[in-house]
Coordinates of N, CA and C in Angstrom, one line a residue:
Chain B
A1 N 21.8 -46.1 18.9 CA 20.7 -46.1 18.1 C 19.6 -45.4 18.7
Q2 N 18.5 -45.2 18.1 CA 17.3 -44.5 18.8 C 16.1 -45.4 18.8
K3 N 15.7 -45.4 19.9 CA 13.9 -46.1 20.0 C 13.1 -45.5 20.9
V4 N 12.0 -45.8 20.4 CA 10.8 -45.0 21.2 C 9.9 -46.2 21.7
T5 N 9.6 -46.4 22.8 CA 8.5 -47.6 23.5 C 7.4 -46.8 23.8
Q6 N 6.3 -47.3 23.2 CA 5.0 -47.0 23.7 C 4.3 -48.4 24.3
A7 N 4.4 -48.6 25.4 CA 4.2 -49.9 26.2 C 2.6 -50.3 26.1
Q8 N 1.9 -49.3 26.1 CA 0.4 -49.5 26.1 C 0.0 -49.7 24.5
T9 N -0.6 -51.0 24.3 CA -1.0 -51.0 22.9 C -2.8 -50.5 22.9
E10 N -3.4 -50.7 23.5 CA -4.5 -50.4 23.6 C -5.2 -49.9 25.0
I11 N -5.8 -48.7 24.9 CA -6.6 -48.2 26.1 C -7.9 -47.9 26.0
S12 N -8.9 -48.3 26.8 CA -10.2 -47.9 26.5 C -10.6 -47.2 27.7
V13 N -11.3 -46.0 27.8 CA -11.8 -45.2 28.8 C -13.4 -44.8 28.5
V14 N -14.0 -44.4 29.5 CA -15.4 -43.9 29.2 C -15.2 -42.5 29.2
E15 N -16.0 -41.7 28.4 CA -15.9 -40.5 28.2 C -15.9 -39.7 29.5
K16 N -14.9 -38.6 29.6 CA -14.7 -37.6 30.6 C -13.6 -38.0 31.5
E17 N -13.3 -39.3 31.3 CA -12.2 -39.9 32.2 C -11.0 -39.2 31.7
D18 N -9.9 -39.2 32.5 CA -8.5 -38.7 32.1 C -7.7 -39.9 31.7
V19 N -7.1 -39.6 30.8 CA -6.1 -40.8 30.2 C -4.7 -40.6 30.1
T20 N -3.7 -41.1 30.6 CA -2.5 -40.9 29.9 C -1.7 -41.6 29.3
L21 N -1.0 -41.5 28.1 CA -0.4 -42.2 27.2 C 1.1 -42.3 27.3
D22 N 1.7 -43.2 27.8 CA 3.3 -43.3 28.1 C 4.1 -43.4 26.8
C23 N 5.3 -42.7 27.0 CA 6.3 -43.0 25.9 C 7.6 -42.9 26.5
V24 N 8.4 -43.7 26.4 CA 9.8 -43.7 26.8 C 10.7 -43.8 25.6
Y25 N 11.7 -43.2 25.5 CA 12.7 -42.9 24.5 C 14.3 -43.1 24.9
E26 N 15.1 -43.6 24.0 CA 16.4 -44.1 24.0 C 17.2 -43.4 23.0
T27 N 18.2 -42.6 23.5 CA 19.2 -41.8 22.7 C 20.4 -41.6 23.4
R28 N 21.4 -41.6 22.7 CA 22.7 -41.3 23.3 C 23.0 -39.8 23.2
D29 N 22.3 -39.3 22.1 CA 22.6 -37.7 21.7 C 21.9 -36.8 22.8
T30 N 22.5 -35.7 22.8 CA 22.2 -34.8 23.9 C 21.1 -33.6 23.2
T31 N 21.1 -33.8 21.8 CA 20.1 -32.6 21.3 C 19.2 -33.5 20.5
Y32 N 17.8 -33.5 20.6 CA 16.9 -34.4 20.0 C 15.5 -33.5 20.1
Y33 N 14.6 -34.2 19.3 CA 13.3 -33.6 19.4 C 12.2 -34.6 19.9
L34 N 11.2 -34.5 20.5 CA 10.3 -35.4 20.7 C 8.9 -34.9 20.2
F35 N 8.1 -35.8 19.6 CA 6.8 -35.4 19.2 C 5.6 -36.3 19.2
W36 N 4.3 -35.7 19.4 CA 3.3 -36.7 19.6 C 2.5 -36.5 18.2
Y37 N 1.9 -37.5 17.6 CA 1.0 -37.3 16.5 C -0.4 -38.1 16.9
K38 N -1.5 -37.7 16.2 CA -2.8 -38.3 16.4 C -3.1 -38.9 15.0
Q39 N -3.4 -40.2 15.0 CA -4.0 -40.8 13.8 C -5.4 -41.1 13.9
P40 N -6.3 -40.3 13.5 CA -7.8 -40.9 13.5 C -7.9 -41.9 12.7
P41 N -9.1 -42.5 12.6 CA -9.6 -43.6 11.5 C -9.4 -43.4 10.2
S42 N -9.6 -42.1 9.7 CA -9.2 -41.8 8.4 C -8.1 -41.8 8.0
G43 N -6.8 -41.8 9.0 CA -5.4 -42.2 8.3 C -4.5 -41.3 8.5
E44 N -4.9 -40.0 8.4 CA -3.8 -39.0 8.5 C -3.1 -38.8 9.7
L45 N -1.9 -38.2 9.8 CA -1.3 -38.0 11.0 C -1.2 -36.5 11.3
V46 N -1.8 -36.4 12.5 CA -2.0 -34.8 12.8 C -1.1 -34.6 13.9
F47 N -0.2 -33.5 13.7 CA 1.0 -33.1 14.5 C 0.2 -32.5 15.9
L48 N 0.5 -32.9 16.8 CA 0.3 -32.4 18.2 C 1.2 -31.5 18.9
I49 N 2.3 -31.9 19.1 CA 3.4 -31.1 19.9 C 4.8 -31.7 19.6
R50 N 5.9 -30.6 19.7 CA 7.1 -30.9 19.5 C 7.8 -30.4 20.8
R51 N 8.9 -31.0 21.2 CA 9.6 -30.9 22.4 C 11.0 -31.0 22.2
N52 N 11.8 -30.0 22.1 CA 13.5 -30.2 22.3 C 14.1 -30.5 23.5
S53 N 15.0 -31.2 23.3 CA 15.8 -31.8 24.7 C 16.1 -30.9 25.8
F54 N 16.3 -29.5 25.3 CA 16.8 -28.3 26.2 C 15.5 -27.8 26.8
D55 N 14.4 -28.2 26.6 CA 13.1 -27.5 27.0 C 12.1 -28.6 27.9
E56 N 12.4 -28.6 29.0 CA 11.8 -29.5 30.0 C 10.4 -29.1 30.7
Q57 N 10.0 -27.9 30.0 CA 8.8 -27.3 30.8 C 7.6 -28.2 30.3
N58 N 6.8 -28.5 31.1 CA 5.4 -29.1 30.8 C 4.7 -28.4 30.0
E59 N 3.6 -28.8 29.1 CA 2.8 -28.0 28.3 C 1.4 -28.3 28.5
I60 N 0.8 -27.3 28.4 CA -0.9 -27.7 28.5 C -1.4 -27.0 27.1
S61 N -2.4 -27.5 26.3 CA -2.9 -27.0 25.3 C -4.3 -27.7 25.5
G62 N -5.4 -26.8 25.9 CA -6.6 -27.2 26.2 C -6.9 -28.5 27.0
R63 N -7.4 -29.4 26.6 CA -7.4 -30.6 27.5 C -6.3 -31.6 27.5
Y64 N -5.3 -31.3 26.5 CA -4.2 -31.9 26.3 C -2.8 -31.4 27.3
S65 N -2.1 -32.3 27.8 CA -0.8 -31.6 28.4 C 0.0 -32.9 28.4
W66 N 1.4 -32.4 28.5 CA 2.5 -33.3 28.0 C 3.7 -33.0 29.4
N67 N 4.2 -34.3 29.6 CA 5.0 -34.1 30.8 C 6.3 -34.9 30.3
F68 N 7.4 -33.9 30.1 CA 8.8 -34.4 29.7 C 9.6 -34.6 30.8
Q69 N 10.3 -35.8 31.1 CA 11.0 -35.9 32.2 C 12.5 -36.6 31.6
K70 N 13.5 -35.9 31.3 CA 14.8 -36.2 30.9 C 15.2 -37.1 31.7
S71 N 15.1 -37.2 33.4 CA 15.6 -38.1 34.3 C 14.9 -39.7 33.9
T72 N 14.0 -39.7 33.6 CA 13.5 -41.0 33.1 C 13.2 -41.2 31.7
S73 N 13.7 -40.3 31.1 CA 13.6 -40.5 29.4 C 12.2 -40.7 29.0
S74 N 11.3 -40.0 29.5 CA 9.9 -40.3 29.3 C 9.1 -38.8 28.8
F75 N 8.2 -39.1 27.8 CA 7.3 -37.7 27.4 C 6.0 -38.4 27.1
N76 N 5.3 -38.3 28.5 CA 3.9 -38.7 28.5 C 2.7 -37.8 28.2
F77 N 1.8 -38.1 27.8 CA 0.8 -37.5 27.1 C -0.5 -37.6 27.8
T78 N -1.2 -36.6 28.4 CA -2.4 -36.8 29.2 C -3.4 -36.1 28.6
I79 N -4.8 -36.7 28.3 CA -6.0 -36.2 28.0 C -6.9 -36.1 29.1
T80 N -7.3 -34.8 29.3 CA -8.2 -34.5 30.4 C -9.8 -34.6 30.2
A81 N -10.3 -35.4 30.9 CA -12.1 -35.1 30.4 C -12.1 -35.6 28.7
S82 N -11.8 -36.9 28.6 CA -11.5 -37.5 27.2 C -13.0 -37.4 26.6
Q83 N -13.0 -37.3 25.4 CA -14.2 -37.1 24.6 C -14.3 -38.2 23.5
V84 N -15.3 -38.6 22.7 CA -15.1 -39.7 21.7 C -14.3 -39.4 20.7
V85 N -14.1 -38.1 20.4 CA -13.5 -37.5 19.1 C -11.8 -38.0 19.4
D86 N -11.7 -38.0 20.8 CA -10.2 -38.3 20.9 C -9.8 -39.6 20.8
S87 N -10.8 -40.8 20.3 CA -10.6 -42.1 19.8 C -9.6 -42.0 18.5
A88 N -8.6 -42.6 18.7 CA -7.3 -42.6 17.5 C -6.3 -43.5 18.1
V89 N -5.2 -43.5 17.2 CA -4.0 -44.2 17.5 C -2.8 -43.0 17.7
Y90 N -2.4 -42.9 18.8 CA -1.4 -41.8 19.2 C 0.0 -42.4 19.2
F91 N 0.8 -41.8 18.2 CA 2.3 -42.0 18.3 C 3.2 -41.0 18.9
C92 N 4.1 -41.6 19.4 CA 5.3 -40.6 20.0 C 6.4 -41.1 19.0
A93 N 7.1 -40.0 18.8 CA 8.3 -40.1 17.9 C 9.5 -39.1 18.3
L94 N 10.7 -39.6 17.8 CA 11.9 -39.1 18.3 C 12.8 -38.6 16.9
R95 N 13.4 -37.5 17.1 CA 14.3 -37.1 16.1 C 15.6 -36.7 16.6
V96 N 16.7 -37.3 16.0 CA 17.9 -36.9 16.8 C 18.6 -35.9 15.8
W97 N 19.3 -34.9 16.3 CA 19.6 -33.6 15.7 C 20.5 -33.9 14.6
N98 N 21.5 -34.8 14.8 CA 22.7 -35.3 13.9 C 22.2 -36.3 12.9
S99 N 21.0 -36.7 12.9 CA 20.9 -38.1 12.0 C 19.6 -37.6 11.0
G100 N 19.8 -36.4 10.5 CA 18.9 -36.1 9.6 C 17.4 -35.9 10.2
Y101 N 16.5 -35.6 9.3 CA 15.2 -35.3 9.8 C 14.0 -36.4 9.9
A102 N 14.5 -37.4 9.7 CA 13.3 -38.6 9.8 C 13.1 -38.9 11.1
L103 N 11.9 -39.5 11.4 CA 11.3 -39.6 12.7 C 11.3 -41.0 13.0
N104 N 11.8 -41.5 14.3 CA 11.6 -42.6 14.7 C 10.3 -42.8 15.5
F105 N 9.5 -43.7 15.0 CA 8.2 -43.8 15.7 C 7.9 -44.9 16.8
G106 N 7.3 -44.6 17.8 CA 6.8 -45.8 18.4 C 5.8 -46.7 18.0
K107 N 5.4 -47.8 18.4 CA 4.4 -48.5 17.9 C 3.1 -48.1 17.9
G108 N 2.7 -47.1 18.6 CA 1.4 -46.3 18.9 C 0.6 -46.9 19.9
T109 N -0.2 -46.0 20.6 CA -1.4 -46.5 21.4 C -2.5 -46.2 20.8
S110 N -3.4 -47.4 20.7 CA -5.0 -47.1 20.2 C -5.9 -46.7 21.4
L111 N -6.2 -45.7 21.5 CA -7.2 -45.1 22.6 C -8.8 -45.1 22.0
L112 N -9.6 -45.8 22.8 CA -10.8 -45.8 22.3 C -11.8 -45.1 23.9
V113 N -12.5 -44.2 23.3 CA -13.2 -43.6 24.2 C -14.8 -43.7 23.8
T114 N -15.4 -44.3 24.7 CA -16.7 -44.7 24.7 C -17.6 -43.7 25.5
P115 N -18.9 -43.7 24.8 CA -19.7 -42.8 25.6 C -20.4 -43.4 26.9
Chain Z
S1 N 2.2 -24.2 8.8 CA 2.5 -25.5 8.4 C 2.1 -25.7 7.0
A2 N 2.6 -27.0 6.5 CA 2.6 -27.1 5.0 C 1.3 -27.8 4.6
V3 N 0.8 -27.9 3.5 CA -0.5 -28.5 3.2 C 0.1 -29.6 2.2
I4 N -0.2 -30.8 2.4 CA 0.3 -31.9 1.6 C -0.8 -32.6 1.1
S5 N -0.9 -32.9 -0.3 CA -1.8 -33.7 -0.9 C -1.2 -34.9 -1.5
Q6 N -2.0 -36.2 -1.2 CA -1.5 -37.1 -1.7 C -2.4 -37.9 -2.7
K7 N -2.1 -38.4 -3.7 CA -2.8 -39.0 -4.9 C -2.3 -40.5 -5.1
P8 N -3.1 -41.4 -5.2 CA -4.4 -41.7 -4.8 C -4.7 -41.9 -3.3
S9 N -5.9 -41.6 -2.8 CA -6.0 -41.7 -1.4 C -6.2 -43.2 -1.0
R10 N -6.7 -43.9 -2.0 CA -6.7 -45.4 -1.7 C -6.7 -46.2 -3.3
D11 N -6.4 -47.3 -3.1 CA -6.5 -48.0 -4.4 C -6.2 -49.5 -4.0
I12 N -6.9 -50.3 -5.0 CA -6.9 -51.9 -4.8 C -6.2 -52.2 -6.3
C13 N -5.1 -53.1 -6.0 CA -4.4 -53.5 -7.3 C -4.1 -54.9 -7.3
Q14 N -3.9 -55.4 -8.4 CA -3.4 -56.7 -8.7 C -2.0 -57.1 -8.6
R15 N -1.7 -58.1 -7.9 CA -0.4 -58.6 -7.8 C 0.2 -58.4 -9.1
G16 N 1.6 -58.0 -9.1 CA 2.6 -57.9 -10.1 C 2.5 -56.7 -10.9
T17 N 1.5 -55.7 -10.4 CA 1.4 -54.5 -11.2 C 2.2 -53.5 -10.2
S18 N 2.1 -52.3 -10.7 CA 2.9 -51.2 -10.1 C 1.9 -49.9 -9.9
L19 N 2.2 -49.2 -8.9 CA 1.2 -48.2 -8.6 C 2.4 -46.9 -8.3
T20 N 2.0 -45.7 -8.7 CA 2.6 -44.6 -8.5 C 1.8 -43.6 -7.7
I21 N 2.3 -43.3 -6.5 CA 1.7 -42.4 -5.6 C 2.4 -41.0 -5.7
Q22 N 1.6 -39.9 -5.8 CA 1.9 -38.6 -5.8 C 1.9 -37.8 -4.6
C23 N 2.8 -36.8 -4.3 CA 2.9 -36.0 -3.2 C 3.2 -34.7 -3.7
Q24 N 2.1 -33.8 -3.5 CA 2.2 -32.3 -3.7 C 2.1 -31.7 -2.5
V25 N 3.2 -30.4 -2.5 CA 3.0 -29.6 -1.2 C 2.7 -28.2 -1.8
D26 N 2.3 -27.5 -0.9 CA 1.9 -26.1 -1.3 C 3.1 -25.2 -1.1
S27 N 4.2 -25.6 -0.7 CA 5.1 -24.5 -0.5 C 6.5 -25.5 -1.0
Q28 N 7.8 -24.7 -1.2 CA 8.8 -25.4 -1.5 C 9.5 -26.1 -0.1
V29 N 10.1 -27.2 0.0 CA 10.5 -27.7 1.4 C 11.8 -28.6 0.7
T30 N 12.6 -28.4 1.6 CA 13.9 -29.2 1.4 C 14.0 -30.6 1.7
M31 N 13.1 -30.9 2.5 CA 13.1 -32.4 3.0 C 11.9 -33.1 2.9
M32 N 11.8 -34.2 2.1 CA 10.7 -35.0 1.7 C 10.9 -36.4 2.1
F33 N 10.0 -37.2 2.6 CA 10.2 -38.5 2.8 C 9.1 -39.4 2.7
W34 N 9.2 -40.7 2.6 CA 8.1 -41.5 2.3 C 8.3 -42.6 3.5
Y35 N 7.0 -42.9 3.9 CA 6.9 -43.6 5.2 C 6.1 -44.9 4.7
R36 N 6.0 -46.0 5.4 CA 5.1 -47.1 5.3 C 4.5 -47.7 6.5
Q37 N 3.2 -47.9 6.5 CA 2.7 -48.3 7.6 C 1.8 -49.3 7.3
Q38 N 2.3 -50.7 7.8 CA 1.8 -52.1 7.5 C 0.4 -52.0 8.5
P39 N -0.5 -52.8 8.1 CA -1.6 -53.0 9.1 C -1.3 -53.1 10.6
G40 N -1.9 -52.2 11.4 CA -1.9 -52.3 12.6 C -0.4 -52.0 13.2
Q41 N 0.5 -51.5 12.3 CA 1.7 -51.2 12.9 C 2.3 -49.8 12.6
S42 N 3.4 -49.5 13.2 CA 3.9 -48.0 13.4 C 4.4 -47.9 11.9
L43 N 4.8 -46.5 11.9 CA 5.6 -46.0 10.6 C 7.0 -46.3 10.5
T44 N 7.3 -46.9 9.3 CA 8.7 -47.0 9.0 C 9.2 -46.2 7.7
L45 N 10.5 -45.6 7.9 CA 10.8 -44.9 6.8 C 11.3 -45.7 5.4
I46 N 10.8 -45.3 4.5 CA 11.3 -46.0 3.3 C 12.6 -45.2 2.8
A47 N 12.4 -43.9 2.5 CA 13.6 -43.3 1.8 C 13.4 -42.0 2.1
T48 N 14.4 -41.0 1.8 CA 14.4 -39.7 1.7 C 14.4 -39.1 0.4
A49 N 13.4 -38.4 -0.1 CA 13.5 -38.0 -1.4 C 14.3 -36.8 -1.7
N50 N 15.4 -36.9 -2.5 CA 16.0 -35.6 -2.6 C 15.9 -35.0 -4.1
Q51 N 16.0 -33.7 -4.0 CA 15.8 -33.0 -5.2 C 17.0 -32.9 -6.0
G52 N 17.1 -33.6 -7.1 CA 18.2 -33.3 -8.1 C 19.1 -34.4 -8.0
S53 N 18.8 -35.6 -7.0 CA 19.7 -36.7 -7.1 C 18.8 -37.9 -6.5
E54 N 19.3 -39.1 -6.5 CA 18.7 -40.3 -6.2 C 18.2 -40.2 -4.4
A55 N 17.1 -40.8 -4.5 CA 16.6 -41.0 -3.1 C 17.8 -41.9 -2.2
T56 N 17.4 -41.4 -1.1 CA 18.4 -42.1 0.0 C 17.7 -43.3 0.8
Y57 N 17.7 -44.4 0.6 CA 16.8 -45.5 1.0 C 17.4 -46.1 2.4
E58 N 16.3 -46.4 3.3 CA 16.9 -47.1 4.5 C 17.0 -48.5 4.3
S59 N 17.6 -49.1 5.3 CA 17.8 -50.6 5.2 C 16.5 -51.3 5.0
G60 N 16.4 -52.4 4.1 CA 15.4 -52.9 4.0 C 14.7 -52.5 2.5
F61 N 14.9 -51.5 2.3 CA 14.1 -50.8 1.0 C 15.3 -50.7 -0.1
V62 N 14.7 -51.1 -1.5 CA 15.6 -50.8 -2.5 C 15.0 -50.2 -3.5
I63 N 15.8 -49.2 -4.5 CA 15.2 -48.5 -5.6 C 14.4 -49.3 -6.6
D64 N 15.0 -50.6 -6.7 CA 14.2 -51.2 -7.8 C 12.6 -51.7 -7.4
K65 N 12.4 -51.7 -6.1 CA 11.1 -51.9 -5.7 C 10.4 -50.8 -5.3
F66 N 10.9 -49.7 -4.9 CA 10.4 -48.5 -4.6 C 11.1 -47.1 -5.2
P67 N 11.0 -47.0 -6.7 CA 11.6 -45.9 -7.0 C 10.9 -44.6 -6.5
I68 N 11.8 -43.8 -6.6 CA 11.2 -42.3 -6.2 C 11.8 -41.4 -7.1
S69 N 10.9 -40.4 -7.3 CA 11.4 -39.2 -8.2 C 11.1 -37.9 -7.3
R70 N 11.9 -36.9 -7.4 CA 11.9 -35.6 -7.0 C 12.2 -34.7 -8.0
P71 N 11.3 -34.2 -8.8 CA 11.9 -33.3 -9.8 C 11.8 -31.8 -9.3
N72 N 11.4 -31.4 -8.3 CA 11.3 -30.1 -7.7 C 11.1 -30.1 -6.3
L73 N 11.0 -28.8 -5.8 CA 11.2 -28.7 -4.2 C 9.5 -28.8 -3.6
T74 N 8.5 -29.1 -4.5 CA 7.3 -29.1 -4.1 C 6.4 -30.6 -4.4
F75 N 7.2 -31.3 -5.1 CA 6.5 -32.6 -5.6 C 7.5 -33.8 -5.5
S76 N 7.0 -34.9 -5.3 CA 7.6 -36.0 -5.1 C 6.6 -37.4 -5.6
T77 N 7.3 -38.4 -6.2 CA 6.3 -39.6 -6.4 C 7.1 -41.0 -6.0
L78 N 6.3 -41.8 -5.4 CA 6.9 -43.2 -4.8 C 5.9 -44.3 -5.8
T79 N 6.8 -45.1 -6.3 CA 6.2 -46.2 -7.2 C 6.5 -47.5 -6.4
V80 N 5.4 -48.2 -6.1 CA 5.4 -49.4 -5.6 C 5.3 -50.7 -6.8
S81 N 6.5 -51.3 -7.0 CA 6.6 -52.1 -8.0 C 6.4 -53.7 -8.0
N82 N 5.9 -54.1 -8.9 CA 5.8 -55.4 -9.0 C 5.1 -55.9 -7.5
M83 N 3.8 -55.6 -7.3 CA 3.4 -55.7 -6.0 C 2.9 -57.0 -5.4
S84 N 2.9 -57.4 -4.3 CA 2.6 -58.7 -3.7 C 1.5 -58.0 -2.4
P85 N 0.7 -59.2 -2.0 CA -0.1 -58.7 -0.9 C 0.8 -58.1 0.3
E86 N 2.0 -58.5 0.4 CA 2.6 -58.0 1.4 C 3.0 -56.4 1.6
D87 N 2.8 -55.9 0.4 CA 2.8 -54.2 0.0 C 1.7 -53.5 0.5
S88 N 0.6 -54.4 0.8 CA -0.6 -53.8 1.5 C -0.3 -52.9 2.7
S89 N -0.5 -51.7 2.6 CA 0.0 -50.8 3.6 C -0.5 -49.4 3.5
I90 N -0.4 -48.5 4.2 CA -0.7 -47.0 4.0 C 0.6 -46.6 3.7
Y91 N 0.8 -45.7 2.6 CA 1.9 -45.0 2.3 C 1.8 -43.6 2.5
L92 N 2.8 -42.9 3.1 CA 2.7 -41.5 3.7 C 3.9 -40.7 3.3
C93 N 3.5 -39.7 2.8 CA 4.5 -38.5 2.4 C 4.6 -37.8 3.5
S94 N 5.8 -37.3 3.7 CA 6.1 -36.2 4.8 C 7.1 -35.2 4.4
V95 N 6.9 -34.0 5.1 CA 7.9 -32.8 4.8 C 8.3 -32.2 5.9
V96 N 9.5 -31.7 6.1 CA 9.7 -31.0 7.4 C 9.4 -29.7 6.9
G97 N 9.1 -28.9 8.1 CA 8.8 -27.6 8.0 C 9.8 -26.4 7.8
A98 N 9.2 -25.2 7.6 CA 10.2 -24.0 7.2 C 11.3 -24.1 8.2
E99 N 11.0 -24.1 9.4 CA 11.8 -24.1 10.7 C 12.6 -25.3 10.8
N100 N 12.6 -26.2 10.0 CA 13.3 -27.4 10.1 C 13.0 -28.2 11.4
T101 N 11.9 -28.2 12.0 CA 11.3 -28.8 13.2 C 10.3 -29.8 12.9
E102 N 9.2 -29.3 12.9 CA 8.0 -30.3 12.8 C 8.0 -30.8 11.4
A103 N 7.6 -32.1 11.3 CA 7.4 -32.9 10.2 C 5.9 -33.1 10.0
F104 N 5.4 -32.6 8.8 CA 4.0 -32.9 8.5 C 3.7 -34.0 7.5
F105 N 2.5 -34.5 7.5 CA 2.2 -35.6 6.7 C 1.0 -35.3 5.6
G106 N 1.0 -36.2 4.8 CA -0.1 -36.3 3.7 C -1.3 -37.1 4.5
Q107 N -2.2 -37.1 3.8 CA -3.3 -38.1 4.4 C -3.2 -39.5 4.2
G108 N -2.2 -39.8 3.6 CA -1.8 -41.2 3.1 C -2.4 -41.7 2.0
T109 N -1.9 -42.9 1.7 CA -2.4 -43.6 0.4 C -2.6 -45.1 0.8
R110 N -3.9 -45.6 1.0 CA -4.1 -46.9 1.5 C -4.2 -48.0 0.3
L111 N -3.3 -48.8 0.2 CA -3.0 -49.6 -0.7 C -3.3 -51.0 -0.2
T112 N -4.3 -51.5 -1.2 CA -4.6 -53.0 -1.1 C -4.1 -53.8 -2.0
V113 N -3.2 -54.9 -2.1 CA -2.8 -55.6 -3.1 C -3.6 -57.1 -3.1
V114 N -4.2 -57.4 -4.3 CA -5.1 -58.6 -4.0 C -4.5 -59.6 -5.1

């Protein structure tokens, strides 16, 4: 069975602080994809990143960076110099290659960035 | 990326009635899914909408309650039948991109049952 755990339910930071959102996953499969999505108050899900299990390179996109470590089954997401517009719920998700294309989502982390 | 339009964006419905949610994609896609997000919760997969055949439902979801249609490769509907307040949720349509990797989501339908 596959499982995604986001232990942080809510995080509150002041603007310009760095913040890391944790994601731990469980799967016995060797081929899988990991995702992060952002859900602002308007409700839509915005795709942020996809990582496959064979690519452990960390990625940086502007103020966003992701740290994928297979040894600890973690795929953490860091926002540098946070801004108020970063306030949203962030979901980590897992898709296993041989289990179709549907996603297993974590419970989400609600991030509040205050001025 | 695929552009997904969902209608309606929100609705308030009386218990015992049914609501049909539409999902339109701007390109042909193989895989379409329907998810439910109950208040303050994560997303749960309801079913996979299969073109030309019955939808494939996840455990806990049945066709009588959530009938799904998929008449072609760009359109699907989800009906929430005989609604109760427990059905109050955001319902999201999702498609897998052309490279069968990313999943893209519609803006969701925020349903309140009173």
